[in-house]
Short mmCIF file of C-alpha atoms and ligand atoms in Angstrom, two decimals:
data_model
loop_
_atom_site.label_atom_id
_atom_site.label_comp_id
_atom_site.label_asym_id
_atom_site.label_seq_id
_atom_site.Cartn_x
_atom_site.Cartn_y
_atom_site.Cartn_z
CA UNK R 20 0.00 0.00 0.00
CA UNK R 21 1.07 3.43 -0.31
CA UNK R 22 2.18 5.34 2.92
CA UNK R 23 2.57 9.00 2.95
CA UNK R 24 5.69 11.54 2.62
CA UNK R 25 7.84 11.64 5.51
CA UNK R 26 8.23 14.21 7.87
CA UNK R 27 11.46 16.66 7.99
CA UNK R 28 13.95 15.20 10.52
CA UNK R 29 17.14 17.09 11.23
CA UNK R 30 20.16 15.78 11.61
CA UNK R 31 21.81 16.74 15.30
CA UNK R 32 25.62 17.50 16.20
CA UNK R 33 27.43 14.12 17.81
CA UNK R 34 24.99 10.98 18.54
CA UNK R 35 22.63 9.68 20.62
CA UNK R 36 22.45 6.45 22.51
CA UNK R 37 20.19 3.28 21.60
CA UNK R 38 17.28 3.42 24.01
CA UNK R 39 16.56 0.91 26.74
CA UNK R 40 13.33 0.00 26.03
CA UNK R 41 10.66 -2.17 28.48
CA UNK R 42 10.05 -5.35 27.16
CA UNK R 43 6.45 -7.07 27.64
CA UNK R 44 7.94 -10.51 27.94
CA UNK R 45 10.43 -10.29 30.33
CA UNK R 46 8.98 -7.34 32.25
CA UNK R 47 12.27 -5.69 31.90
CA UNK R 48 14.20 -2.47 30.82
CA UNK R 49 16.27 -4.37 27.88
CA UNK R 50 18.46 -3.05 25.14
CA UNK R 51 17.14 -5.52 21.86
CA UNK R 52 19.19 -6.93 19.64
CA UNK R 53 19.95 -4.49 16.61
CA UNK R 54 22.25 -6.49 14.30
CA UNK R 55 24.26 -4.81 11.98
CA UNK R 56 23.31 -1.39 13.19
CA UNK R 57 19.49 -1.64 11.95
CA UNK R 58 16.35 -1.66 13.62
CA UNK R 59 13.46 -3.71 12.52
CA UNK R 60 10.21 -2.41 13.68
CA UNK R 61 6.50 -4.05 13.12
CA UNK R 62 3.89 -2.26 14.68
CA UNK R 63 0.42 -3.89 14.22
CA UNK R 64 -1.48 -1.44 12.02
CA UNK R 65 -5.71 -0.31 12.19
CA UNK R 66 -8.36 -2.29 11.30
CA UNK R 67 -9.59 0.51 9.24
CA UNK R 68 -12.65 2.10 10.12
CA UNK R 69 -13.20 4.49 12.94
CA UNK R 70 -9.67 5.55 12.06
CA UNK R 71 -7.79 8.27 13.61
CA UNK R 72 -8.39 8.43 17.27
CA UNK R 73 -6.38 9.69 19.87
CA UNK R 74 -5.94 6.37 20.98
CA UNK R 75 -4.58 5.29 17.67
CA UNK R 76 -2.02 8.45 17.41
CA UNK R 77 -0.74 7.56 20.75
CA UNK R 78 0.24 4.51 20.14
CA UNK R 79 1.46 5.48 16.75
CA UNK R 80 3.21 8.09 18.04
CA UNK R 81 5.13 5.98 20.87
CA UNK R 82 6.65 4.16 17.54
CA UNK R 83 7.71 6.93 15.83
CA UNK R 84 9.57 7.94 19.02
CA UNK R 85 11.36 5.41 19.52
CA UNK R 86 12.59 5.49 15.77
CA UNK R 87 13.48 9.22 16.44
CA UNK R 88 15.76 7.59 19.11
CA UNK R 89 17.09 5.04 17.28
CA UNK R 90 18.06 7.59 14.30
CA UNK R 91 19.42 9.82 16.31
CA UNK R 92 21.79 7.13 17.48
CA UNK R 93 23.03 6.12 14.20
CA UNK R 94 20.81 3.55 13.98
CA UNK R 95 18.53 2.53 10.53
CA UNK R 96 15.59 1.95 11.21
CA UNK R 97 13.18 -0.76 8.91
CA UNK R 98 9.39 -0.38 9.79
CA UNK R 99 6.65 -2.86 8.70
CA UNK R 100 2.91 -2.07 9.42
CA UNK R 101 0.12 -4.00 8.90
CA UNK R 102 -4.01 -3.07 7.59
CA UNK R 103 -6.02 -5.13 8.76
CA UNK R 104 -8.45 -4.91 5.86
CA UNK R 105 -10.46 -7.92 6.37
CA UNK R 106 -11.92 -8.66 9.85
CA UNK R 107 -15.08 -9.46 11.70
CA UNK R 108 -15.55 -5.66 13.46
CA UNK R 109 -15.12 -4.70 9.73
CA UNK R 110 -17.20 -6.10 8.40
CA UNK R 111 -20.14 -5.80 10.69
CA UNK R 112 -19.52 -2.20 10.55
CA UNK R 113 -20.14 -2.31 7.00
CA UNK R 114 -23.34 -4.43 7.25
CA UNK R 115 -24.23 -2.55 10.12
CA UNK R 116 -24.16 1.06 7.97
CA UNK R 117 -24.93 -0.66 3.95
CA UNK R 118 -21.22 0.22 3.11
CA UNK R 119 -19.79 -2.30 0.94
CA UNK R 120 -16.62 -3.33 3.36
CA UNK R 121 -13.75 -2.65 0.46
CA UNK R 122 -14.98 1.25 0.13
CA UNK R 123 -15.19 1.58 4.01
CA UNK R 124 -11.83 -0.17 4.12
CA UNK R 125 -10.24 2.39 1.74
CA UNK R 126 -11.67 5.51 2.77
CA UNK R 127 -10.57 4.74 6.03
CA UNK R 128 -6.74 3.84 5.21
CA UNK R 129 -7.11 7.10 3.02
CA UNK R 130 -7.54 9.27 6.03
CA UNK R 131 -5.70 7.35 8.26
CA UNK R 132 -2.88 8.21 5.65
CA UNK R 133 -4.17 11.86 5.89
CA UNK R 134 -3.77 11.82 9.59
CA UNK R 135 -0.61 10.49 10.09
CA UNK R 136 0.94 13.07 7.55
CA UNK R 137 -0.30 15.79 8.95
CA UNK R 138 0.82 14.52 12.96
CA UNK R 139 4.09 14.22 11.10
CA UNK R 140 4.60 10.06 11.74
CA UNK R 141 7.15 8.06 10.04
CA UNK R 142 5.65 6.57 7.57
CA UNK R 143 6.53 2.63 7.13
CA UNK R 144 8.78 1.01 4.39
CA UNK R 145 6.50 -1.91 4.66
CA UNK R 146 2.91 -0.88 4.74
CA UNK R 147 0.99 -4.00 3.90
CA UNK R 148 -2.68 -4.93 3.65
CA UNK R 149 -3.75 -8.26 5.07
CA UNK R 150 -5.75 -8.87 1.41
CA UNK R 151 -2.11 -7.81 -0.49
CA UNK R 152 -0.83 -10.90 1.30
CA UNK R 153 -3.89 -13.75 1.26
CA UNK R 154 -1.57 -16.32 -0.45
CA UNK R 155 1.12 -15.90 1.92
CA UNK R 156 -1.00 -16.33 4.86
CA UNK R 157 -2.76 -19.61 2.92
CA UNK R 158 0.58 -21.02 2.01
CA UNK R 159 1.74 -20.69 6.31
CA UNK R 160 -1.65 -22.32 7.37
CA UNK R 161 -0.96 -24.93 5.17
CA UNK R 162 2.69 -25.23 6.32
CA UNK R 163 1.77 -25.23 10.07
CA UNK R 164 -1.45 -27.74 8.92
CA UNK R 165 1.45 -30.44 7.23
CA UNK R 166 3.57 -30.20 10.48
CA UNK R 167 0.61 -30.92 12.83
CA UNK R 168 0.58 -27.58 14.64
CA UNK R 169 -2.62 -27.28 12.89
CA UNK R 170 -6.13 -29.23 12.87
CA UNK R 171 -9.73 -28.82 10.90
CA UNK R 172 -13.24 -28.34 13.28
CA UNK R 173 -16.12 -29.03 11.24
CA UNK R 174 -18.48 -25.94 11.00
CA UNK R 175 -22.23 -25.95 10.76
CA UNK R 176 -23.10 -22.90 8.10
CA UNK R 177 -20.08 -23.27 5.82
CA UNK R 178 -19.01 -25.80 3.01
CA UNK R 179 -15.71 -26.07 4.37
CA UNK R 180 -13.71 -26.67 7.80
CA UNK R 181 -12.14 -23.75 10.05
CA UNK R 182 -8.72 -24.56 10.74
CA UNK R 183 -7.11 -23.73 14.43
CA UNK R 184 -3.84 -23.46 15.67
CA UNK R 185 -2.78 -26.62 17.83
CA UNK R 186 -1.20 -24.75 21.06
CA UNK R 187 -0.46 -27.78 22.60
CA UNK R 188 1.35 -28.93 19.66
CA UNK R 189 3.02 -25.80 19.46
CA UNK R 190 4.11 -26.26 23.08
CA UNK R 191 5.43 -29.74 22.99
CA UNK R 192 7.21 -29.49 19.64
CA UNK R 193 8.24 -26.14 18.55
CA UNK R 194 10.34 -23.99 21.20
CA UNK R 195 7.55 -21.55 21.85
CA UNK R 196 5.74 -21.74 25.33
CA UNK R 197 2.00 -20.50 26.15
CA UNK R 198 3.15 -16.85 28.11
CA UNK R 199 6.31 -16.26 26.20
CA UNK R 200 4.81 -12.57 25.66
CA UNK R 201 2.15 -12.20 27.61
CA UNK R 202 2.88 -12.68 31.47
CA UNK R 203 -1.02 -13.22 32.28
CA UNK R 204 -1.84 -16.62 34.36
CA UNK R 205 -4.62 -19.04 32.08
CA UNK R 206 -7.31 -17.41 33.85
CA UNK R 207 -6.50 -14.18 32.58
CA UNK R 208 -5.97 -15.64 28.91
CA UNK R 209 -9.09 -17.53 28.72
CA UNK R 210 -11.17 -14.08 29.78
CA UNK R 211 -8.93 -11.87 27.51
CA UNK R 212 -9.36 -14.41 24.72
CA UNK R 213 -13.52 -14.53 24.79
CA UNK R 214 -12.58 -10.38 25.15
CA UNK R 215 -10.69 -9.99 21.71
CA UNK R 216 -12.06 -11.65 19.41
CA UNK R 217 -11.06 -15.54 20.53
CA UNK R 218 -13.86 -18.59 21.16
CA UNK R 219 -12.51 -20.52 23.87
CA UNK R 220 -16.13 -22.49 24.07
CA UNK R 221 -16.20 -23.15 20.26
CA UNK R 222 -17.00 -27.13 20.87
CA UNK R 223 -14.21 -28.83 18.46
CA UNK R 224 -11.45 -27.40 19.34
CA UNK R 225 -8.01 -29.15 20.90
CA UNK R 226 -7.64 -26.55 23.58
CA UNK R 227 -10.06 -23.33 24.34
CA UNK R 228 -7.16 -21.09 23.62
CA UNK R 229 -6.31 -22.47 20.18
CA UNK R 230 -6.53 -19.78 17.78
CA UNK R 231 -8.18 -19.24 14.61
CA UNK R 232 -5.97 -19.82 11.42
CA UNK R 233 -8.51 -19.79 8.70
CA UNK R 234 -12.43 -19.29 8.83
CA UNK R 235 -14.20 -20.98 6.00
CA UNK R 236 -16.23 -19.49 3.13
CA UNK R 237 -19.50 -17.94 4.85
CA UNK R 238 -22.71 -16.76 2.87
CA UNK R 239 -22.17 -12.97 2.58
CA UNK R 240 -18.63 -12.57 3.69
CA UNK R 241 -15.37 -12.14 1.56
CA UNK R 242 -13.16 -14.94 0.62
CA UNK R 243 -10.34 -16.37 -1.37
CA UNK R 244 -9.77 -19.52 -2.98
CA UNK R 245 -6.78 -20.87 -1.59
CA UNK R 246 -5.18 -23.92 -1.10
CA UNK R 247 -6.10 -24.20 2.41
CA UNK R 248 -9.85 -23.44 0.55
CA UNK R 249 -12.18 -20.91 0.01
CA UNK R 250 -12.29 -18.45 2.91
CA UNK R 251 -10.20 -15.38 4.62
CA UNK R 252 -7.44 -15.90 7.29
CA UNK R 253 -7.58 -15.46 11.27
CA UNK R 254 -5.97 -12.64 12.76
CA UNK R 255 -3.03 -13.50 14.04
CA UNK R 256 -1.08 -15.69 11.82
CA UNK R 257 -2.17 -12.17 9.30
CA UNK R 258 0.77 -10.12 11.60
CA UNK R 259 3.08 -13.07 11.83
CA UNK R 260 3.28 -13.89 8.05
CA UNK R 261 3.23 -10.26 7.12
CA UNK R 262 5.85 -8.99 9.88
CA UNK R 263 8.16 -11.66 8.70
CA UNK R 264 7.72 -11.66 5.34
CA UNK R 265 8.80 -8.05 5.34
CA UNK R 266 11.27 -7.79 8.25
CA UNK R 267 12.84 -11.54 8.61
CA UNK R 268 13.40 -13.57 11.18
CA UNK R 269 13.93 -12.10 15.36
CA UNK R 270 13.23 -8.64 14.47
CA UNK R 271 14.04 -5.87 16.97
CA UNK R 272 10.84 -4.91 18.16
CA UNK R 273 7.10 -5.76 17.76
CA UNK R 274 4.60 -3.43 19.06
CA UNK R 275 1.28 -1.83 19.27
CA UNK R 276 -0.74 -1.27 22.13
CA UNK R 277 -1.08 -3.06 25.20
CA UNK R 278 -4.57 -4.66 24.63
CA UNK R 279 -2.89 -6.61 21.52
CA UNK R 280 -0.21 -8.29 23.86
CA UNK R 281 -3.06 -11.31 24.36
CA UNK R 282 -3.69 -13.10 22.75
CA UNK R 283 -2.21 -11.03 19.28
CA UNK R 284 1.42 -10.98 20.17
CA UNK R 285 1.05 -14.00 21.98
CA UNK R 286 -0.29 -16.15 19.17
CA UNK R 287 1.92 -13.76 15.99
CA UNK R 288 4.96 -15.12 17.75
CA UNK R 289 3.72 -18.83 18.12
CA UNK R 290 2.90 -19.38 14.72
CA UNK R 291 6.02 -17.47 13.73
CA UNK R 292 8.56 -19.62 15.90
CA UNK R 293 6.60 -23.09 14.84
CA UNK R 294 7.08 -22.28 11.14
CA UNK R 295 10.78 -21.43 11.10
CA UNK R 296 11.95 -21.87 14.50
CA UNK R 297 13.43 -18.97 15.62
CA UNK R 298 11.77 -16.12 17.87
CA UNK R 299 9.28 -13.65 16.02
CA UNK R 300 11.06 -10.39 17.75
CA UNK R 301 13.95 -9.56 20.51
CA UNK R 302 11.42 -7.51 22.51
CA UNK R 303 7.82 -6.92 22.27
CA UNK R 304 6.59 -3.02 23.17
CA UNK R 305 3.37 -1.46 24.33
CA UNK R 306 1.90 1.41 24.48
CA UNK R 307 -0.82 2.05 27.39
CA UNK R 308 -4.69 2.63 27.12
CA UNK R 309 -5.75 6.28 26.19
CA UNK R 310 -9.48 6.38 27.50
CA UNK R 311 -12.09 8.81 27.11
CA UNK R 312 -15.11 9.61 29.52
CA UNK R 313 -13.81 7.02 31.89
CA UNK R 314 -13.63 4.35 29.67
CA UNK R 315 -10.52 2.67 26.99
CA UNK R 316 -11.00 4.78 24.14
CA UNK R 317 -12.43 2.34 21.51
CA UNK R 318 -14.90 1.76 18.57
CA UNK R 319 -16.99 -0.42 20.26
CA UNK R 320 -17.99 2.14 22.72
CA UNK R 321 -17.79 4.89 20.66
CA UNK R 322 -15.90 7.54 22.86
CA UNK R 323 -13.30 8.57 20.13
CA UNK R 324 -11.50 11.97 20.04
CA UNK R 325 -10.65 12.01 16.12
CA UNK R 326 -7.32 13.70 14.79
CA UNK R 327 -8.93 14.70 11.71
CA UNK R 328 -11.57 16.63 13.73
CA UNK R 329 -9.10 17.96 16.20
CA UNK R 330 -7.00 18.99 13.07
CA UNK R 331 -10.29 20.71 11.31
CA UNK R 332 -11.03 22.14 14.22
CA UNK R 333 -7.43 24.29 13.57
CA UNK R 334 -5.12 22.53 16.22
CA UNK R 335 -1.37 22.21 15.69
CA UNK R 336 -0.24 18.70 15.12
CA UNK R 337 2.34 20.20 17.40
CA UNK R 338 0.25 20.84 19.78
CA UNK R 339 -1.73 17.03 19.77
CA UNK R 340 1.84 15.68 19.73
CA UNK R 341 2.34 17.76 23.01
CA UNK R 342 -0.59 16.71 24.58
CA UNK R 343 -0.29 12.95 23.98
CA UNK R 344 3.65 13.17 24.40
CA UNK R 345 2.82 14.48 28.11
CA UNK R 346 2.41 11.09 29.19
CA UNK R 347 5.02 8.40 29.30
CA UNK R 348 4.10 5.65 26.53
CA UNK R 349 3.25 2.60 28.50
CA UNK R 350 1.04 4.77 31.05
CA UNK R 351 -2.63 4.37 30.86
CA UNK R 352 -4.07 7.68 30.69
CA UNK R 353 -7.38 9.59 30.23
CA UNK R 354 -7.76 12.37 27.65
CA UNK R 355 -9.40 16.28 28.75
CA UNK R 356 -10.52 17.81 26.42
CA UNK R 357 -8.92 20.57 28.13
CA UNK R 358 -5.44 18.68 26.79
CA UNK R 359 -5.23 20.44 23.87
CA UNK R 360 -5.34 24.28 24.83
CA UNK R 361 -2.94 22.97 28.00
CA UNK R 362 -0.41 21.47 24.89
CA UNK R 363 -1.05 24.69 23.01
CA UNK R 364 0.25 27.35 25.79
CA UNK R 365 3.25 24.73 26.38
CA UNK R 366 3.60 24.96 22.40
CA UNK R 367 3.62 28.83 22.51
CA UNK R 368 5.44 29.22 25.43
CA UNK R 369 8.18 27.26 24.13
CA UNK R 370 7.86 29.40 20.72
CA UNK R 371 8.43 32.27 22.58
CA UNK R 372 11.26 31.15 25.11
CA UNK R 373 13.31 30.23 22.01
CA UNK R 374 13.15 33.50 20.75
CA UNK R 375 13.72 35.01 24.41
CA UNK R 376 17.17 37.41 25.09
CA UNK R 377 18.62 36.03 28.34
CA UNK R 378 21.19 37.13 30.71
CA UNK R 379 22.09 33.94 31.75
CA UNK R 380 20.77 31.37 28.79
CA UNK R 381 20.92 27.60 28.98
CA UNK R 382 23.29 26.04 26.95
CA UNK R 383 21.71 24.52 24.30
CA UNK R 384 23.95 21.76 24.05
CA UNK R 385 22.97 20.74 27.64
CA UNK R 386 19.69 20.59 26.54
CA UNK R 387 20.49 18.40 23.56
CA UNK R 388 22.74 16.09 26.15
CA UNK R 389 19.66 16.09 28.75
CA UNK R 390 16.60 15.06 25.75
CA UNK R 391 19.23 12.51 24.59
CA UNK R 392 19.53 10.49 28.04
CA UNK R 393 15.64 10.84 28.69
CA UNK R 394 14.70 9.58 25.48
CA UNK R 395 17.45 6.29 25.89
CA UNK R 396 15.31 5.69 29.17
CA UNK R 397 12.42 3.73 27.63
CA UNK R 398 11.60 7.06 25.45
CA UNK R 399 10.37 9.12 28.47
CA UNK R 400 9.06 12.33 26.98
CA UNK R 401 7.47 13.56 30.02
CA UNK R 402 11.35 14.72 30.96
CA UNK R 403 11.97 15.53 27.81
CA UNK R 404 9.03 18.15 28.15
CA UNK R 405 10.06 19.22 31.68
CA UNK R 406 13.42 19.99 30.55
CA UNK R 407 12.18 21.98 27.55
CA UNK R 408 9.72 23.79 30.17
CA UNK R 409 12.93 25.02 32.10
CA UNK R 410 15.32 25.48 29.32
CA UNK R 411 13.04 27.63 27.50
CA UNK R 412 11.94 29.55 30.45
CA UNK R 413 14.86 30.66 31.14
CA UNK R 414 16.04 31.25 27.36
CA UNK R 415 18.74 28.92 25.46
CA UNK R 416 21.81 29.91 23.86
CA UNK R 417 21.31 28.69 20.24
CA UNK R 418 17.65 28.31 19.62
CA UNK R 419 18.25 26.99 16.34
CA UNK R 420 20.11 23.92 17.55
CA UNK R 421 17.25 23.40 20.26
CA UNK R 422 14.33 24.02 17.44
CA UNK R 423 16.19 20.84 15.49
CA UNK R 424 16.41 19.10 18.53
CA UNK R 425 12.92 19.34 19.38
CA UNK R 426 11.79 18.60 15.12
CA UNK R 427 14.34 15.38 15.75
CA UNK R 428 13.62 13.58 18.84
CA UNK R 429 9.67 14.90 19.64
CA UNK R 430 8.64 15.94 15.82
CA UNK R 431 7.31 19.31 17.42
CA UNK R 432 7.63 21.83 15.10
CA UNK R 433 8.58 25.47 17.15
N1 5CA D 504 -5.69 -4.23 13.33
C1 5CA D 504 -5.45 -4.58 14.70
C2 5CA D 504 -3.99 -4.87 14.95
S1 5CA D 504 -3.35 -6.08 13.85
C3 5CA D 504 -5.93 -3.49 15.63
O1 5CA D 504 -5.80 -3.64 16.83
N2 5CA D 504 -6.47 -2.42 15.04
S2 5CA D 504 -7.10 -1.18 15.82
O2 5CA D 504 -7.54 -0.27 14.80
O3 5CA D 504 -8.07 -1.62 16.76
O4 5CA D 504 -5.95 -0.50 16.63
C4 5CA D 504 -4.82 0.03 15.97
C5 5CA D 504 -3.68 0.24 16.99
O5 5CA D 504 -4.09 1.19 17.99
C6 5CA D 504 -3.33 -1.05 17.76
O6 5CA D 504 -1.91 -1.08 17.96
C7 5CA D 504 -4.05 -0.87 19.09
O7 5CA D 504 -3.40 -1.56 20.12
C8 5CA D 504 -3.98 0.63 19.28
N3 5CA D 504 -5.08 1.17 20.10
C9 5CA D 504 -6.41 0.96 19.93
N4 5CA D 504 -7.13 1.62 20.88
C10 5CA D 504 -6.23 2.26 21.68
C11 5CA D 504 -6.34 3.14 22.84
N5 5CA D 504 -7.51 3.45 23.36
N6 5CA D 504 -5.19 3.61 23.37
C12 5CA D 504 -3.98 3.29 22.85
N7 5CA D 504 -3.82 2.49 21.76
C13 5CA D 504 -4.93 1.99 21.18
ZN1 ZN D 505 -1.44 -7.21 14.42
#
């Protein structure tokens, strides 16, 4: 798929450090492997309708931090993102509203697209629709269905079988292990698998967490004729085939936020390690809840914040940036919509302290030293804003070098 033009990103005297970042698996600050000096990122993309909220563009945005870090270090940086263009929620929202799901599915990538330009995001190298990639995904589910990490359950309203994922089988004979990512006990699995989209009480299956790999043909829904036969693909083995097709084998990071770390991640990395045997990523990243009214910000519910509105609405992208870089990316937050005018007199003030004649001015290469150790602490931007608060308050030395550090690192624009 097409992604959009990439944002300005200056180039800063000397070089940062690779971050630490905290990794959902081991529940530790960890430094991930970055062979040969370059990064490979896969951050689980929208299912695309309801697309932009601020939900979205913090998560989003915790990605295209930490790339800013890794840059800054020297590092290259490969990113691989995911649409999830063919999906249950999808395509009841379509039904629900007469769209026909492909237009809904396109308008929505269109101004998610939009929306990320404008917040000035890194856009992927790798942006990849689940429907680009259908014989991939068919060729893997037969793969894992010939090596017996795979079984058919008959199904009542379809021609066909489904096919599931054999987690016991994937346990016993691949290296993988049930909680590899996700350090929840099977209690907490089994609810957060009936939660997102799993069916641990579909009667058939091996084991209630098993995993969809394939849904047969139904009356009225998409499908593709495959070798694995006519139907679409289950979630999960989607992200795993598409993160490794573009990005290899042990990638750097794989990320998104932290209601996809079970059973998503969980399940991506089985199915990646019991079809080639290695580990899907070195760490796996997530970035916390944004809610809304008291609730997780989410379609379902309906309490979205859109970008596109805020933007319409004649907000800075700066200034959203700001107000969702306030808070530390794994923290679980609630959005004001007092936020924005708050992010807006931190956006002017800092316009005008660059600008300020000081007796005394803070060196500006101080400041650069001090954003450069935040960010390599598991990308904390709420220091990186305090220290911008003080530096500018008091006036800096060389605004210019502190204007490219802030485009750099935070992708604020002063
Ligand atoms: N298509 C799948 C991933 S393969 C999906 O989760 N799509 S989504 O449109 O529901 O969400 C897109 C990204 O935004 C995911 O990484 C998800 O974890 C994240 N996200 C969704 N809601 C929130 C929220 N309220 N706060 C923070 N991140 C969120
Ligand atoms: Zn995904």
């Amino acid at each position: 798929m097409r992604t959009w033009t990439p944002p300005e990103l200056p180039a800063l005297p000397g070089t940062g450090v690779a971050p630490k970042l905290f990794n959902t698996a081991t529940e530790r600050l960890e430094y991930p492997a970055i062979p040969e000096g370059r990064a490979h990122l896969y951050v689980c993309g929208i299912t695309p309708y309801d697309a932009t909220h601020l939900g979205h563009a913090f998560t989003y945005l915790a990605f295209d931090i930490m790339q800013r870090a890794w840059r800054d270090a020297g590092i290259e940086t490969v990113y691989a993102q995911n649409i999830t263009d063919v999906d249950d929620p999808l395509l009841e929202r379509a039904n629900a509203t007469g769209a026909d799901w492909r237009a809904l599915a396109d308008e929505q990538i269109g101004l998610f697209r939009s929306d990320m330009h404008r917040m000035g995001m890194l856009p992927p190298e790798h942006y990849i629709a689940v429907t680009e990639q259908i014989d991939e995904i068919a060729a893997a589910v037969r793969e894992l269905l010939d090596r017996g990490f795979a079984y058919t359950v008959p199904t009542a309203d379809a021609a066909g079988d489904d096919i599931y994922f054999d987690t016991a089988a994937a346990e016993r004979d691949s290296q993988w292990r049930l909680g590899d990512v996700a350090p929840y006990d099977r209690e907490t699995m089994l609810r957060l698998s009936a939660e997102r989209g799993g069916d641990p009480e579909r009667p058939g299956k091996r084991g209630p967490l098993d995993p969809l790999l394939w849904r047969a043909e139904r009356a009225g829904e998409p499908s593709w004729e495959t070798p694995v036969g006519s139907g679409r693909p289950g979630w999960h083995i989607e992200c795993s085939v598409i993160a490794r097709g573009a990005l290899g084998g042990a990638f750097t990071v794989q990320g998104g936020g932290s209601d996809l770390v079970f059973p998503h991640h969980e399940f991506t990395a089985a199915h990646a390690t019991a079809l080639s045997g290695t580990p899907l990523a070195h760490a796996y990243c997530h970035a916390g809840l944004v809610s809304y009214h008291g609730h997780k910000m989410s379609k379902s519910r309906g309490n979205l914040v859109f970008v596109s509105r805020l933007l319409d609405g004649g907000a800075d992208p700066s200034a959203i940036r700001l107000g969702l870089l306030a808070h530390h990316y794994r923290s679980e937050w609630e959005w004001h919509d007092s936020d924005l005018a708050v992010a807006q007199r931190r956006l002017e003030a800092w316009r005008a302290g660059l600008l300020r004649e000081s007796e005394d001015p803070t060196p500006a290469a101080a400041v650069v030293r001090q954003l450069r150790s935040a960010i390599a602490n598991d990308l904390d931007t709420p220091v990186m804003l305090a220290t911008l608060d003080a530096a500018l308050d008091q006036g800096v030395d060389a605004p210019g070098l502190v204007a490219d550090a802030v485009l750099a690192l935070l992708g604020v624009q002063l």
